[in-house]
Every structure is written in structure tokens, then in C-alpha cells.
Short mmCIF file of C-alpha atoms in Angstrom, two decimals:
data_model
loop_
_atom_site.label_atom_id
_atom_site.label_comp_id
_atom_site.label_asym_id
_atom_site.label_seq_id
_atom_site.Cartn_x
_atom_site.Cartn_y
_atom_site.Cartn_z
CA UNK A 3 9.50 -25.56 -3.93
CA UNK A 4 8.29 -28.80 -2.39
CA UNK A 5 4.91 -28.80 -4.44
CA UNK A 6 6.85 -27.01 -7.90
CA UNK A 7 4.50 -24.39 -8.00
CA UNK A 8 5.94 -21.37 -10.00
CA UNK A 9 3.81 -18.00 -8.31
CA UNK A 10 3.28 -14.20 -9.62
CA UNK A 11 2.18 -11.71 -7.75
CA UNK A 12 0.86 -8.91 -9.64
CA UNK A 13 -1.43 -6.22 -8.26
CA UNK A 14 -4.43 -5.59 -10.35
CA UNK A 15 -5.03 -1.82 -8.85
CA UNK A 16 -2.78 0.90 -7.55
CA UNK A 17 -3.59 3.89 -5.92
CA UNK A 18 -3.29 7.31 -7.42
CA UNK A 19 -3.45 10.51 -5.09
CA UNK A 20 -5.24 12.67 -6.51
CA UNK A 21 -4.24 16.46 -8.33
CA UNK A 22 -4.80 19.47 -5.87
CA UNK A 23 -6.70 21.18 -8.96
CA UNK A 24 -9.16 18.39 -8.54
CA UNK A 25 -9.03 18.90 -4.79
CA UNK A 26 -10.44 22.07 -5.06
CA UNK A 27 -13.32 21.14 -6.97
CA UNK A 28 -14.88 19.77 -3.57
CA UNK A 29 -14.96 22.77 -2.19
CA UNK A 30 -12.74 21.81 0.98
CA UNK A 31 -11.00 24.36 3.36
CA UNK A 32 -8.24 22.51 5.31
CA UNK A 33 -7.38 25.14 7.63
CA UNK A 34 -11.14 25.06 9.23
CA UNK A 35 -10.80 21.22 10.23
CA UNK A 36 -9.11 20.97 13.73
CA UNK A 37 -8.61 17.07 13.51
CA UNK A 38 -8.21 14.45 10.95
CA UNK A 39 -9.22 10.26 11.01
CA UNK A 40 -7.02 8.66 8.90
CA UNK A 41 -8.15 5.44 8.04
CA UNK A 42 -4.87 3.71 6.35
CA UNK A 43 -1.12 4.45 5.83
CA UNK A 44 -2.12 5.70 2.09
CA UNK A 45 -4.40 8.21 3.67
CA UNK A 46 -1.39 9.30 5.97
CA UNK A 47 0.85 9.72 2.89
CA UNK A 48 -1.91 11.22 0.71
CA UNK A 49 -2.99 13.73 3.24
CA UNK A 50 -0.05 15.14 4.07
CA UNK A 51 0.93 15.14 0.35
CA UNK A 52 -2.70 17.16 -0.80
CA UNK A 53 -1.70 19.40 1.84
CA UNK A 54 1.65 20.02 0.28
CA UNK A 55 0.78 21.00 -2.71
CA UNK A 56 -2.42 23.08 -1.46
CA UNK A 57 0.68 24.76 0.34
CA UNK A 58 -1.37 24.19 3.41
CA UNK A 59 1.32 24.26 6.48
CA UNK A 60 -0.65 21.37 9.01
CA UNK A 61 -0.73 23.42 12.38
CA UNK A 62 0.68 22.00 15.24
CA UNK A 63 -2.51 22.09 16.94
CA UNK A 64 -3.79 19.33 14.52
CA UNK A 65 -5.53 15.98 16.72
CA UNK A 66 -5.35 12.90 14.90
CA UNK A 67 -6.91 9.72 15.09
CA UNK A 68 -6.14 7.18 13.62
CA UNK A 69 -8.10 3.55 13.05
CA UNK A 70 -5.12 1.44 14.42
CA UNK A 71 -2.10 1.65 16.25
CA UNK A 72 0.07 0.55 12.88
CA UNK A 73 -1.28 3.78 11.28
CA UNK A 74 -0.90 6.05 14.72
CA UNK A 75 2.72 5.08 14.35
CA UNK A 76 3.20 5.40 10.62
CA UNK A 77 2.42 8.97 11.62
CA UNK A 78 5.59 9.56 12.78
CA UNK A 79 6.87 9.79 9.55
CA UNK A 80 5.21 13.46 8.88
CA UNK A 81 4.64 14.37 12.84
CA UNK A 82 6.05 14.17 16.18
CA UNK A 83 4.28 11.68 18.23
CA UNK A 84 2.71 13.27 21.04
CA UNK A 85 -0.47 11.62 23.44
CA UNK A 86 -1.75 14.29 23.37
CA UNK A 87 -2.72 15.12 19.66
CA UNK A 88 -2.38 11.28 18.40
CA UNK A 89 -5.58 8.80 19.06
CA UNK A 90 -6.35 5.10 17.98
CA UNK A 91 -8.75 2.53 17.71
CA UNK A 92 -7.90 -1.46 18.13
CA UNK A 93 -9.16 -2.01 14.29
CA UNK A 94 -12.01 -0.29 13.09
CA UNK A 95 -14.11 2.80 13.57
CA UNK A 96 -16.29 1.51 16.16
CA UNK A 97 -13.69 1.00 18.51
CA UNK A 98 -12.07 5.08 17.90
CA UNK A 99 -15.77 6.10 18.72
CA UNK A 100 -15.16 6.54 22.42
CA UNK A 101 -12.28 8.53 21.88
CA UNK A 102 -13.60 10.95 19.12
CA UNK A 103 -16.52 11.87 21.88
CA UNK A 104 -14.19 13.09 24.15
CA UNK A 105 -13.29 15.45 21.25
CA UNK A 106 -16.50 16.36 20.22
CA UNK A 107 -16.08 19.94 18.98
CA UNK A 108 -13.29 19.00 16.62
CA UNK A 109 -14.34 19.65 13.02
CA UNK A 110 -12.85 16.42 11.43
CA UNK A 111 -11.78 15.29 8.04
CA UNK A 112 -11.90 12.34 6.79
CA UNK A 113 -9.03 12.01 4.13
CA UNK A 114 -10.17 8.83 1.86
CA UNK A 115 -10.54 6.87 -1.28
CA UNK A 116 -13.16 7.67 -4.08
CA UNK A 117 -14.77 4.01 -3.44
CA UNK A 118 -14.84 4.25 0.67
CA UNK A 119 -17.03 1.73 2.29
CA UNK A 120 -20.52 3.45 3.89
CA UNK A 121 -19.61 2.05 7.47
CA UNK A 122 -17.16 5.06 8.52
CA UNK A 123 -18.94 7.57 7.22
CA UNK A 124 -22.34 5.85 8.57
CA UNK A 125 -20.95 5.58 12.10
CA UNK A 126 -20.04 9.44 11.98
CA UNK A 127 -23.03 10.62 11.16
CA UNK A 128 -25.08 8.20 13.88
CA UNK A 129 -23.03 9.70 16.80
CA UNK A 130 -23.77 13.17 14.97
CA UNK A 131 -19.78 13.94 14.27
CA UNK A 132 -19.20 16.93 12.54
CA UNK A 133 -16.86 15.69 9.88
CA UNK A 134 -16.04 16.46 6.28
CA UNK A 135 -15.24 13.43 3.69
CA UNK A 136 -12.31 14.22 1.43
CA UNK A 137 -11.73 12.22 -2.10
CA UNK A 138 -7.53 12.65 -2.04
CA UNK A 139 -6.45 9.27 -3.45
CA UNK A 140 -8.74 6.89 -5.85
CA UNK A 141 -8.25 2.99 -6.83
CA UNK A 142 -7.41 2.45 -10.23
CA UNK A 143 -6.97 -0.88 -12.20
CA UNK A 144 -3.31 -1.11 -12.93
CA UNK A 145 -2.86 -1.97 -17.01
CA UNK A 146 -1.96 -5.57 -17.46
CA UNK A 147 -1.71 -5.98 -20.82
CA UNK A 148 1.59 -7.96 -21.14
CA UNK A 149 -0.36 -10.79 -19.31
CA UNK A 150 -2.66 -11.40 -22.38
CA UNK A 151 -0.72 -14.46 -23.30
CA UNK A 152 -0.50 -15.77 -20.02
CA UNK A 153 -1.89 -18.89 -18.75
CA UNK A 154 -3.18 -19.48 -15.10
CA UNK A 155 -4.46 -21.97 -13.32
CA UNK A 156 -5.29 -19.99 -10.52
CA UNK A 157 -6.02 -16.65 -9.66
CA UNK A 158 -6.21 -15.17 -5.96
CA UNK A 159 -8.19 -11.47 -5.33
CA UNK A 160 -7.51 -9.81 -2.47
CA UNK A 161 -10.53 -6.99 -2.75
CA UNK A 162 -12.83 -6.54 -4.78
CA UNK A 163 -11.54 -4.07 -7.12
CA UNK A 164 -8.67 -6.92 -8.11
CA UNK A 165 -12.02 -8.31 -10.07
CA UNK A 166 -13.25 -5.41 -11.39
CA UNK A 167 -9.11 -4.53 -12.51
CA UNK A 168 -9.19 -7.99 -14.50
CA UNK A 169 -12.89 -7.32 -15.95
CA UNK A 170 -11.57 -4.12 -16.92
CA UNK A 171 -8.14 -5.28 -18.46
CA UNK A 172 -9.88 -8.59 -20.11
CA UNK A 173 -13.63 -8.10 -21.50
CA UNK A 174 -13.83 -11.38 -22.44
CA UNK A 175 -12.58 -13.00 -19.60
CA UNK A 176 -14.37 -16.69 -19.07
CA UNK A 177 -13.59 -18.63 -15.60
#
């Protein structure tokens, strides 16, 4: 209000789990993983979701870990929270190393995104984890066709695929 700026907020992607028919394509058994690193609250949801309509019942049995604290909590939602079975990291998957070697002869999954960064599943293979990567939710550019008309001044990305959403939506896009 003080400077009389006017701002939008409009997400450029969404995220889309995806179907369990696609799922199955990868070849994936959920009931031989004994532990799961979930990465974000979406992974959380879209886990738990995939194995839902798989009609796969999670055991009780089931270790998590979890990258931060935030998701270790979010958890909750779908699991009692136990010490136990629930692990976390400060922030990234550097810092949940120490605790996945004390669990060592877990078979893991890693429930993720179809554009995941190379540094998880990088730093699981270079401590020679025995982990599985599973595609269960992809980033998609939202449609934003009803902005075609629209007029910025300024436009602020928050990752990457943002940019690639607005290359995608408008071709012809000139900065």
C-alpha cells in the first residue's frame, strides 16, 4: 500500500501425483522396501496416496526418514509419531546420512518427483545405500492462458521450472 504496487501471485507449475497404472510401469514392489526418505510434504501426501490406490496397507513396521523436522511432523497426518520408526535431518540429505547408517539393512525408497535433483540420489549411492527411486508425483506447467493480455512489469521465479512454465505457456516471450 505505501509504494501502490498492485501484486499477483500465480504459480506457473503444480504438481500432479501420478496414476498407479503408470506406477507399475517401474516395476516397483512396495511391500519389499522396509523404510522410506521422504524428501518434502508432497512426497508424504503422494506416497501414502500411490500406496492407496496400489491397495498397499503401509506396515507398521515401516522406518521413515525424513529430510527435516517440518516433514517428520507433517507425518503425523498418515502415522503415529513414534522415535522409534520416525528419523530427520536438520535440512538436507547430508545431514540424515548419519542416521540412515545406523539403519543400514533397510531397503529404502525414495518416493520423488520426475525432475529430482542428482544430489540425493548421488549421496545414496556414495555411502552404498540400498535404495530404490520412485517417480509418484511430476511438475507440470500450470496453463496460463488468461494472462495473455496481461501486462507486467515484473516477474519473480521461484524455481526453475516457473521459467520453463512461462516458456512453455508463451513461445514468444521477449524480456
Amino acid at each position: 500500500k505505501k509504494y501502490n504496487l498492485q501484486i499477483d501471485f500465480r504459480p506457473f507449475i503444480q504438481v500432479e501425483g501420478i496414476k498407479a497404472q503408470e506406477f507399475r510401469k517401474q516395476k516397483i514392489d512396495l511391500k519389499n522396501h522396509t523404510a522410506v526418505i521422504l524428501t518434502s510434504k508432497t512426497a508424504v501426501d503422494h506416497y501414502f496416496r500411490i500406496s492407496q490406490e496400489m491397495r498397499f496397507e503401509v506396515p507398521d513396521s515401516m522406518k521413515y526418514f525424513c529430510i527435516s523436522e517440518a516433514v517428520a511432523y507433517y507425518l503425523q497426518k498418515y502415522v503415529a509419531y513414534r522415535k522409534r520408526k520416525i528419523f530427520f535431518g536438520k535440512q538436507t540429505i547430508v545431514d540424515l546420512v548419519d542416521v540412515l547408517k545406523k539403519h543400514r539393512k533397510n531397503q529404502f525408497l525414495l518416493p520423488c518427483t520426475d525432475i529430482l535433483r542428482d544430489t540425493i540420489p548421488l549421496t545414496l549411492e556414495a555411502h552404498e545405500f540400498s535404495f530404490t527411486k520412485a517417480v509418484i508425483y511430476r511438475t507440470v506447467a500450470s496453463d496460463l492462458s488468461d494472462l495473455e493480455n496481461v501486462y507486467y512489469d515484473m516477474l519473480v521465479f521461484y524455481s526453475p521450472g516457473g521459467i520453463e512454465s512461462l516458456l512453455k505457456n508463451f513461445p514468444k516471450f521477449k524480456q
